[in-house]
PDB file of C-alpha atoms in Angstrom:
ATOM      1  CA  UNK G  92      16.550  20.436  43.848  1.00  0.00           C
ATOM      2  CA  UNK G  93      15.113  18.429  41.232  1.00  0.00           C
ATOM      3  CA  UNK G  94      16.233  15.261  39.575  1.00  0.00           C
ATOM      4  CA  UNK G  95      15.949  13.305  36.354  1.00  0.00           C
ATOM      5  CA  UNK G  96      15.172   9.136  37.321  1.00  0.00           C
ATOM      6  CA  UNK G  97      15.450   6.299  35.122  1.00  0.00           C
ATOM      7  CA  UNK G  98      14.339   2.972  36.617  1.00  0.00           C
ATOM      8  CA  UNK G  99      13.710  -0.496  35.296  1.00  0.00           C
ATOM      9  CA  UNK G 100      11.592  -3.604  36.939  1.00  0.00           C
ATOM     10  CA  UNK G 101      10.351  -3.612  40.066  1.00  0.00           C
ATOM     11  CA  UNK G 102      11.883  -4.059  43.933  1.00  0.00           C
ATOM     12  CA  UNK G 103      10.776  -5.211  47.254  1.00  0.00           C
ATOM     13  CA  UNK G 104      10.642  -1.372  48.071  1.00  0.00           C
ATOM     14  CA  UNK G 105       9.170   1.086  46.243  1.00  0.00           C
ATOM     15  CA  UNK G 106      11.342   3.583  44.108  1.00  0.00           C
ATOM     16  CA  UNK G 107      10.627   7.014  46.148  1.00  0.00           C
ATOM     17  CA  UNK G 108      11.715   4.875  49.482  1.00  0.00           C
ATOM     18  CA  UNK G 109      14.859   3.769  47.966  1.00  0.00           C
ATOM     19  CA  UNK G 110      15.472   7.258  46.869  1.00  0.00           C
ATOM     20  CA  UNK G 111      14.565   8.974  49.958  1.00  0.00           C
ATOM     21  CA  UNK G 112      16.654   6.818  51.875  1.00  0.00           C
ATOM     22  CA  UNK G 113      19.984   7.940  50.081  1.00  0.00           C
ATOM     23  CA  UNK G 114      19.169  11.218  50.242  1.00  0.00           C
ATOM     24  CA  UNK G 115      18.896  11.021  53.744  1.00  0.00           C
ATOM     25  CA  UNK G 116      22.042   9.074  54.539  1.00  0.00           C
ATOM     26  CA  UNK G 117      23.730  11.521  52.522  1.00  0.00           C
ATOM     27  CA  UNK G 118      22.076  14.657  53.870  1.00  0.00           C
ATOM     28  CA  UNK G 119      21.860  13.541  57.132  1.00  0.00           C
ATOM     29  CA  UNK G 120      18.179  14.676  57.528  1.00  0.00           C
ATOM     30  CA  UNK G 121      14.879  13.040  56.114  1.00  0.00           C
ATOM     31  CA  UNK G 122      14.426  13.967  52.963  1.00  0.00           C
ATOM     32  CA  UNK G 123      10.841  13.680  51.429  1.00  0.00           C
ATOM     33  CA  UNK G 124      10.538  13.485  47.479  1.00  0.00           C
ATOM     34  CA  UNK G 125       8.127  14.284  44.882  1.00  0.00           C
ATOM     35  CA  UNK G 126       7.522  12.574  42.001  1.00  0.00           C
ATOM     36  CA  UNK G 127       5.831  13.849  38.360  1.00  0.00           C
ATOM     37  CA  UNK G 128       3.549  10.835  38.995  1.00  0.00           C
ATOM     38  CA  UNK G 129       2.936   7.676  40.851  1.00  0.00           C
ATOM     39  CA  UNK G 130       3.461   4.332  38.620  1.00  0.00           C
ATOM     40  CA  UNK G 131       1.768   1.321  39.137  1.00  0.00           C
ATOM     41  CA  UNK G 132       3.948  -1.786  40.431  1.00  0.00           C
ATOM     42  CA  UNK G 133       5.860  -3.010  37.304  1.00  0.00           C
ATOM     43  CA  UNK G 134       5.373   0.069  35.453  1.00  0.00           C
ATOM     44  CA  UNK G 135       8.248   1.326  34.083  1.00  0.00           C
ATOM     45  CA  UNK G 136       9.639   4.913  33.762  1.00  0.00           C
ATOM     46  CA  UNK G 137      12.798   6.108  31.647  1.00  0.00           C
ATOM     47  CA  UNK G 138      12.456   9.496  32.444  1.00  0.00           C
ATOM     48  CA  UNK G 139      10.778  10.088  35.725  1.00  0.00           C
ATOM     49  CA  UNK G 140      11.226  14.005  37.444  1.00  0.00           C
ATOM     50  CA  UNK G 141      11.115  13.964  41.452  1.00  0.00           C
ATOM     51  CA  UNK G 142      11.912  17.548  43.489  1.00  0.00           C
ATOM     52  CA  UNK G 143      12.697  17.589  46.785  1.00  0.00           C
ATOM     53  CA  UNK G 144      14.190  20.138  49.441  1.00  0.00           C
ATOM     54  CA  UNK G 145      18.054  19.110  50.696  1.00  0.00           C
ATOM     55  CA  UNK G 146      20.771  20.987  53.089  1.00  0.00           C
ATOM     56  CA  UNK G 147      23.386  19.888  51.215  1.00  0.00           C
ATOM     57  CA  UNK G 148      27.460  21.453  50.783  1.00  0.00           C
ATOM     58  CA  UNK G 149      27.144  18.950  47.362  1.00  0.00           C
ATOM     59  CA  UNK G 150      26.700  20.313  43.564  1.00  0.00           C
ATOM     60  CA  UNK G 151      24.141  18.515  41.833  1.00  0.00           C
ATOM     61  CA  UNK G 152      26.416  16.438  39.888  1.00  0.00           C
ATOM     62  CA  UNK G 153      27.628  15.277  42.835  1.00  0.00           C
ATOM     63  CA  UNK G 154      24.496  14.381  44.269  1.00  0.00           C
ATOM     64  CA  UNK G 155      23.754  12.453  41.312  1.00  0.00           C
ATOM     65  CA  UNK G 156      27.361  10.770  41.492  1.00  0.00           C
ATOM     66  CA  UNK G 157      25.842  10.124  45.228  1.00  0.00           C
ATOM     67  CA  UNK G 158      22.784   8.274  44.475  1.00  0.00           C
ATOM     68  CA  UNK G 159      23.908   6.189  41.633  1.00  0.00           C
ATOM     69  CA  UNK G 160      27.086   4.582  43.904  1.00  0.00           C
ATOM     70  CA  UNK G 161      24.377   3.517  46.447  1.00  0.00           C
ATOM     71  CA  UNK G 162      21.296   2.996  44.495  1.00  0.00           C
ATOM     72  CA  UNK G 163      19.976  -0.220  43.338  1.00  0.00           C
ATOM     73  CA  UNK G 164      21.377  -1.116  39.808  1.00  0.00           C
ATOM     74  CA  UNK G 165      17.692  -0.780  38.758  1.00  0.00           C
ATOM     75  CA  UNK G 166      17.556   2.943  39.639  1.00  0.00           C
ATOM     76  CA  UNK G 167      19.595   5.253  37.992  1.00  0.00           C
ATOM     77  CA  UNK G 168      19.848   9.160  38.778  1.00  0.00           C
ATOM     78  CA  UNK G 169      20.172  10.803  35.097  1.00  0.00           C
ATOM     79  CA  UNK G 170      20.438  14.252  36.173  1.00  0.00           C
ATOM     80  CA  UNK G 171      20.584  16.972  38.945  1.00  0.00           C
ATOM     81  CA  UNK G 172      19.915  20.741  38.647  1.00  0.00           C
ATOM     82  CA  UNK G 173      18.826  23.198  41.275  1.00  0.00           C
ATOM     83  CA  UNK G 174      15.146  24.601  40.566  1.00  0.00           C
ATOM     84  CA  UNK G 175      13.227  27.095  42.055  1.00  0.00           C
ATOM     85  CA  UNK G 176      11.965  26.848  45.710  1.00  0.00           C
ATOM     86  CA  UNK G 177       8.137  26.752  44.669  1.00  0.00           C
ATOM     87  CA  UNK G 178       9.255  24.482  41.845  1.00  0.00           C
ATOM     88  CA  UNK G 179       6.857  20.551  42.248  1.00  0.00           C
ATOM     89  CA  UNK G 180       7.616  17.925  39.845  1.00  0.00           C
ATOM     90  CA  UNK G 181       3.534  16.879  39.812  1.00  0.00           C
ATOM     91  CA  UNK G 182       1.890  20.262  39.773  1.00  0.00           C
ATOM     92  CA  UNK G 183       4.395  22.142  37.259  1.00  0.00           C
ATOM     93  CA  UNK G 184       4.097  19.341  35.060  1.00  0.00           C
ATOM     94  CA  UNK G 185       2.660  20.399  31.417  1.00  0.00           C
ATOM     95  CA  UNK G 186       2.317  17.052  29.524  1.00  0.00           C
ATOM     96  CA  UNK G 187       3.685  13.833  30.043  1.00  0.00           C
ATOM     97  CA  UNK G 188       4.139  10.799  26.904  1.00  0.00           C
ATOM     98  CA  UNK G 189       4.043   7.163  27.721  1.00  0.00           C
ATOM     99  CA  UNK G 190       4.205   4.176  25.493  1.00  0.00           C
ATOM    100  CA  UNK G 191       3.052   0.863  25.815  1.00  0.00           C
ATOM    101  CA  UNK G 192       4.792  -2.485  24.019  1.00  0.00           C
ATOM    102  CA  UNK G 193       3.448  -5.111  23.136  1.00  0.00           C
ATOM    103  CA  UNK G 194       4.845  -8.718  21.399  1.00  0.00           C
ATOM    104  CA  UNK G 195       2.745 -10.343  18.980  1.00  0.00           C
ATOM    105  CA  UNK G 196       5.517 -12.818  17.891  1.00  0.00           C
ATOM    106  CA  UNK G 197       4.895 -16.299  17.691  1.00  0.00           C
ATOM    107  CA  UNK G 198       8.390 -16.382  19.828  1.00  0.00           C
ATOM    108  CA  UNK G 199       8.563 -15.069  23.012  1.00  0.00           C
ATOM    109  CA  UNK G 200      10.702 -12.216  23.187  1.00  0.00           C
ATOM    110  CA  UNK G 201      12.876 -13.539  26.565  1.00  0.00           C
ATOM    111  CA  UNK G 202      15.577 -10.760  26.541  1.00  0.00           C
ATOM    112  CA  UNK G 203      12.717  -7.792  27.056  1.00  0.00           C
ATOM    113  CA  UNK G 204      10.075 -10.263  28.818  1.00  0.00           C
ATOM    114  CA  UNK G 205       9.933  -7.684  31.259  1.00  0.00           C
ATOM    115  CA  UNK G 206       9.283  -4.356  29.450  1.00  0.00           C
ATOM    116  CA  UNK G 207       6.591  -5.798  26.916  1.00  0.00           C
ATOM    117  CA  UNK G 208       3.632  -7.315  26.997  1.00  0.00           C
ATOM    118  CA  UNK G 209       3.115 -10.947  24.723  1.00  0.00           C
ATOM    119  CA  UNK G 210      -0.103 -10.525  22.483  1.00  0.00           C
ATOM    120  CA  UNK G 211      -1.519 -13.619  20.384  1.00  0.00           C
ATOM    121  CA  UNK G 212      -1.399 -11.425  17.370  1.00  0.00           C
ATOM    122  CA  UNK G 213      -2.192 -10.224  14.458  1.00  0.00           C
ATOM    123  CA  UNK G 214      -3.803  -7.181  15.370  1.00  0.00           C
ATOM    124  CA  UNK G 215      -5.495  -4.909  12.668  1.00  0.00           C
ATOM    125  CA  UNK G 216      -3.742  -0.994  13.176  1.00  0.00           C
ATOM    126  CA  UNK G 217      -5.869   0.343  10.830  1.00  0.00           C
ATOM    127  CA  UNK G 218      -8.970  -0.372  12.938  1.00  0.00           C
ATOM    128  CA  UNK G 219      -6.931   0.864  15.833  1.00  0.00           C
ATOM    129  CA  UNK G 220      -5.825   4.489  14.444  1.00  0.00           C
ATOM    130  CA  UNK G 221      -9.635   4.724  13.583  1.00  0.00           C
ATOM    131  CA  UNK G 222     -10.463   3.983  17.470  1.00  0.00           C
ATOM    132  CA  UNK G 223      -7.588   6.070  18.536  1.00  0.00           C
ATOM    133  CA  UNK G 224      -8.871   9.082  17.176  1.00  0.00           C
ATOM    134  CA  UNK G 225     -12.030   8.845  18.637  1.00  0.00           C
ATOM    135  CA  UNK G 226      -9.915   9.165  21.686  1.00  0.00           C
ATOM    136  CA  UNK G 227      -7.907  11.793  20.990  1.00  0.00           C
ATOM    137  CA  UNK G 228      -8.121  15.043  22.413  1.00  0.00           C
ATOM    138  CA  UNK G 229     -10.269  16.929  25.306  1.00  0.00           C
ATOM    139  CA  UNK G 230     -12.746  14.328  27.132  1.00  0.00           C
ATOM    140  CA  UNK G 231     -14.008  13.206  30.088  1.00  0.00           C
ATOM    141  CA  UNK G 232     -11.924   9.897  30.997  1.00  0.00           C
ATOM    142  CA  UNK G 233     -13.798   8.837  33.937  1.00  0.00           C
ATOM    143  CA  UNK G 234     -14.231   5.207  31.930  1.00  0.00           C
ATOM    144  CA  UNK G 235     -10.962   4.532  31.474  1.00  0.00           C
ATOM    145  CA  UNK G 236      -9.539   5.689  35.495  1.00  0.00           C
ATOM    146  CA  UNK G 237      -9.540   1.852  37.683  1.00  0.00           C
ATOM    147  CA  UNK G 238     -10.100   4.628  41.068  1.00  0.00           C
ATOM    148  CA  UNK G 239     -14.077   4.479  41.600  1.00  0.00           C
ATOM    149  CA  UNK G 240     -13.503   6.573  44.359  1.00  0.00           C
ATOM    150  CA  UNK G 241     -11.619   9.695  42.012  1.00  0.00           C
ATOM    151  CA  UNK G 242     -13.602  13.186  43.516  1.00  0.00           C
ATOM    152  CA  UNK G 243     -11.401  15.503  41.107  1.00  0.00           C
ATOM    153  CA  UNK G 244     -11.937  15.975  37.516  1.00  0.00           C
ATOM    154  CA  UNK G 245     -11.361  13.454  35.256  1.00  0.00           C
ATOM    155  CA  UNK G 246     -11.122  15.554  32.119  1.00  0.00           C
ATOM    156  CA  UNK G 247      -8.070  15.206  30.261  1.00  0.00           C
ATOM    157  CA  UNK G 248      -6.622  15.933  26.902  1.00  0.00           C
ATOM    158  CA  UNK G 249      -4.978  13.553  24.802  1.00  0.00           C
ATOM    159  CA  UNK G 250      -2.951  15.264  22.282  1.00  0.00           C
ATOM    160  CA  UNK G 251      -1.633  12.023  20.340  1.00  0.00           C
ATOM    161  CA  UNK G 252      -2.544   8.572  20.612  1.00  0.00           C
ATOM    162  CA  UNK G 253       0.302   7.169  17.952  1.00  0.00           C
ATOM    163  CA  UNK G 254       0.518   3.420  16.702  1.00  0.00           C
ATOM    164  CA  UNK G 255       3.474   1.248  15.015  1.00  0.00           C
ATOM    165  CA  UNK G 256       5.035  -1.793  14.203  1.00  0.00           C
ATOM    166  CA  UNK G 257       8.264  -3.156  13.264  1.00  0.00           C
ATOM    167  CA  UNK G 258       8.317  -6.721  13.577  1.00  0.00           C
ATOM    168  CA  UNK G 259       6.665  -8.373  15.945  1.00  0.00           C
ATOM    169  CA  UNK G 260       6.889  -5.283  18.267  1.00  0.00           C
ATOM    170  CA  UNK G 261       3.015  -3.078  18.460  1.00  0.00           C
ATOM    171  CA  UNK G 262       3.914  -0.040  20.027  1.00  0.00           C
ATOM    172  CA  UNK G 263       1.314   2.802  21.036  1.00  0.00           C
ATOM    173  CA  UNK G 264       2.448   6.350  22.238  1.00  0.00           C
ATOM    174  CA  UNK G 265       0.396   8.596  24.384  1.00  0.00           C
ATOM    175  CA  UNK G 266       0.425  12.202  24.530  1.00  0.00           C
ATOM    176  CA  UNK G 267      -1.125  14.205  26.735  1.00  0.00           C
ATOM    177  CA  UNK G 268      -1.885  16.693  29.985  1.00  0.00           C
ATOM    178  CA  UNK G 269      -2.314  13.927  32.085  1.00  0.00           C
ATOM    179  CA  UNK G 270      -3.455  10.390  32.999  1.00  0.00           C
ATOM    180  CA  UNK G 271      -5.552   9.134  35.539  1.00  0.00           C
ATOM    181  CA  UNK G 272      -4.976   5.513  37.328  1.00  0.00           C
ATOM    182  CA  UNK G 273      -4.603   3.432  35.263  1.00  0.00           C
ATOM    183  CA  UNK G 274      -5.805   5.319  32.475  1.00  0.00           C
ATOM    184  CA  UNK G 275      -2.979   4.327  29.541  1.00  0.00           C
ATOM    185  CA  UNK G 276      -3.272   0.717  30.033  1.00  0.00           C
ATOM    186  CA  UNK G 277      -7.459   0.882  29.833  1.00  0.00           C
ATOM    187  CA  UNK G 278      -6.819   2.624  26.326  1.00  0.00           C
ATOM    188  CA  UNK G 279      -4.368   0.592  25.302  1.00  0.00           C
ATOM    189  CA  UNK G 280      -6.635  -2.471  26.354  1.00  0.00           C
ATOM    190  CA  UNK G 281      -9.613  -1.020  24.590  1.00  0.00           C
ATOM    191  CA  UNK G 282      -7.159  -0.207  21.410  1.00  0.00           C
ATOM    192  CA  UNK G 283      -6.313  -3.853  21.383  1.00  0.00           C
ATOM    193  CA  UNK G 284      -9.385  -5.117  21.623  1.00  0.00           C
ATOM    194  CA  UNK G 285     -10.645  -2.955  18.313  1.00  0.00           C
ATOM    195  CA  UNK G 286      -7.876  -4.573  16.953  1.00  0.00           C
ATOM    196  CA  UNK G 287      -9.149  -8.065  17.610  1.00  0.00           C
ATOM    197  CA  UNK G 288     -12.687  -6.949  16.013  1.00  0.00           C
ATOM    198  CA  UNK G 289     -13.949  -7.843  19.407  1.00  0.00           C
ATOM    199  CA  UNK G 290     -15.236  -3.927  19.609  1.00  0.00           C
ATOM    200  CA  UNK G 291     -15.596  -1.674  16.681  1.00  0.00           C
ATOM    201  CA  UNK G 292     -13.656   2.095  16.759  1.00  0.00           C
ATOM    202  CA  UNK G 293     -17.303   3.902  16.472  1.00  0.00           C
ATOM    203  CA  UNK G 294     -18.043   2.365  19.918  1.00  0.00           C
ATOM    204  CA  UNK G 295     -15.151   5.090  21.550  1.00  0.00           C
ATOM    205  CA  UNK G 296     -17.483   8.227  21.549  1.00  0.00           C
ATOM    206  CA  UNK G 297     -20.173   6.138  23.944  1.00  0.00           C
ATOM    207  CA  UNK G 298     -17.649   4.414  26.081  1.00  0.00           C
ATOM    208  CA  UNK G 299     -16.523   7.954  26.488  1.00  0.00           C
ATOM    209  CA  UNK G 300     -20.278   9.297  27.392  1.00  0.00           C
ATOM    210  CA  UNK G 301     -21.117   6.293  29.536  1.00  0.00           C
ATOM    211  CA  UNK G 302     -18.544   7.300  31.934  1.00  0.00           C
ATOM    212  CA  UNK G 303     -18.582   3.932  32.943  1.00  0.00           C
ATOM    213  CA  UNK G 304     -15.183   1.992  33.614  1.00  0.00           C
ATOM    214  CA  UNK G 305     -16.888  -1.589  32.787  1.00  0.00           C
ATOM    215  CA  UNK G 306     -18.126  -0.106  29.490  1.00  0.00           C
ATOM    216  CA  UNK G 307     -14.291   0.308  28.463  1.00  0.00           C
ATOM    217  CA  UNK G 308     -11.556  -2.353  27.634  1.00  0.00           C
ATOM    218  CA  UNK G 309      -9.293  -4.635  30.340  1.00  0.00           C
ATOM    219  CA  UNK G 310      -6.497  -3.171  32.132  1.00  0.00           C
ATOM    220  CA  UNK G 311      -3.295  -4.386  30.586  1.00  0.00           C
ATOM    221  CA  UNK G 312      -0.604  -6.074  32.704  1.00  0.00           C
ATOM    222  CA  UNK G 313       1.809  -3.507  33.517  1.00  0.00           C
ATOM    223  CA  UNK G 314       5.061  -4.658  32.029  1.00  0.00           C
ATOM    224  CA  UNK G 315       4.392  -3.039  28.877  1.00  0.00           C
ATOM    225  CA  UNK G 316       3.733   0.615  29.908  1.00  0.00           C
ATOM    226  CA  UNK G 317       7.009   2.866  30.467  1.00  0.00           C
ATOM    227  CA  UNK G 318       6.430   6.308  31.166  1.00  0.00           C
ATOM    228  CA  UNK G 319       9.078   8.072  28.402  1.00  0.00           C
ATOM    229  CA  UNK G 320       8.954  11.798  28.862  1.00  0.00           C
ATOM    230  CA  UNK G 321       7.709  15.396  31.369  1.00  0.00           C
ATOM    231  CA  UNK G 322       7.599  18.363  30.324  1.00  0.00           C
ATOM    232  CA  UNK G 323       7.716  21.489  31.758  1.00  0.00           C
TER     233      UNK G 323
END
């Protein structure tokens, strides 16, 4: 069984305990979930895929109906279907796309103070796109992963780093094969910064070489970052 999760802020308990513990009260056995990937806390996702394995007289629909009566009003089950038995919403995940928000209004933005970032803007896009594309495609990421301690491969690709604003709202969008810790809200703190002219968008190729995580921008707060879309 797979399912489709929306969720917004950030509870006492973490989202796959909440879920798991529905499941269970509804299956009557322990249920364990997987998710398409871990968030950090205050991360957001609109679109997050878990699988897990149920005994279970319910149709998916009514599963869903299930979980949303007794989930937190911060959760939200968008979907149901039944997938194949070897089916994992981590490893049979293709490409995932996340954006990150940030306010550079003079006025802070109170209604969405939780799902963007404030910014003492301007910030200069032009010099961003030119950084961005530095970044874009098949490299080793190893600078911009927070986990010292990573043994797998840290070689990604980034299919579209993507950059807009309408108003006082900066969004970026990143598409890609995958993300390591942290990894979206290091290049979206070393975007900013080439943006602020504290680092110019040629310097990309040797934070990239360096493989060093201090060589690369700050780790933005995590308010900002919602993860929008999986594929399959």
């Amino acid at each position: 069984m797979t399912a489709g999760v929306t969720t917004a802020g950030n509870t006492g308990n973490t989202i796959q305990g909440r879920l798991e513990r529905v499941l269970g009260e509804m299956a009557g056995h322990t249920v364990e979930i997987h998710a398409a990937g871990r968030t950090d806390a205050g991360v957001h996702a609109r679109a997050q895929v878990a699988s897990f394995k149920l005994d279970t007289a319910l149709p998916p629909a009514g599963i869903r109906d299930y979980c949303n009566q007794y989930l937190p009003g911060d959760i939200a089950v968008l979907s149901c279907e039944t997938a194949d038995p070897r089916f994992h919403a981590r490893l049979n995940a293709k490409a995932k796309r996340y954006a990150y928000r940030l306010w550079v209004g003079e006025t802070p933005n109170v209604f969405e103070r939780r799902y963007v970032t404030p910014w003492p803007g301007p910030l200069d896009l032009a010099a961003m796109r030119r950084a961005a594309a530095f970044l874009t495609g098949t490299h080793d990421f190893r600078a911009f992963c927070s986990n010292k301690r990573y043994k797998k491969s840290t070689v990604r690709t980034v299919y579209e780093i993507g950059l807009r604003q309408d108003g006082d709202e900066v969004r970026l969008d990143f598409y890609g094969n995958g993300f390591l810790y942290n990894m979206v809200r290091i290049l979206t703190g070393t975007l900013v910064e080439a943006g602020m002219g504290r680092r110019a968008p040629e310097d990309m190729p040797g934070i990239l070489e360096s493989l060093d995580r201090q060589r690369a921008g700050i780790t933005m707060p995590p308010q900002g970052l919602i993860l929008e879309e999986v594929q399959y």
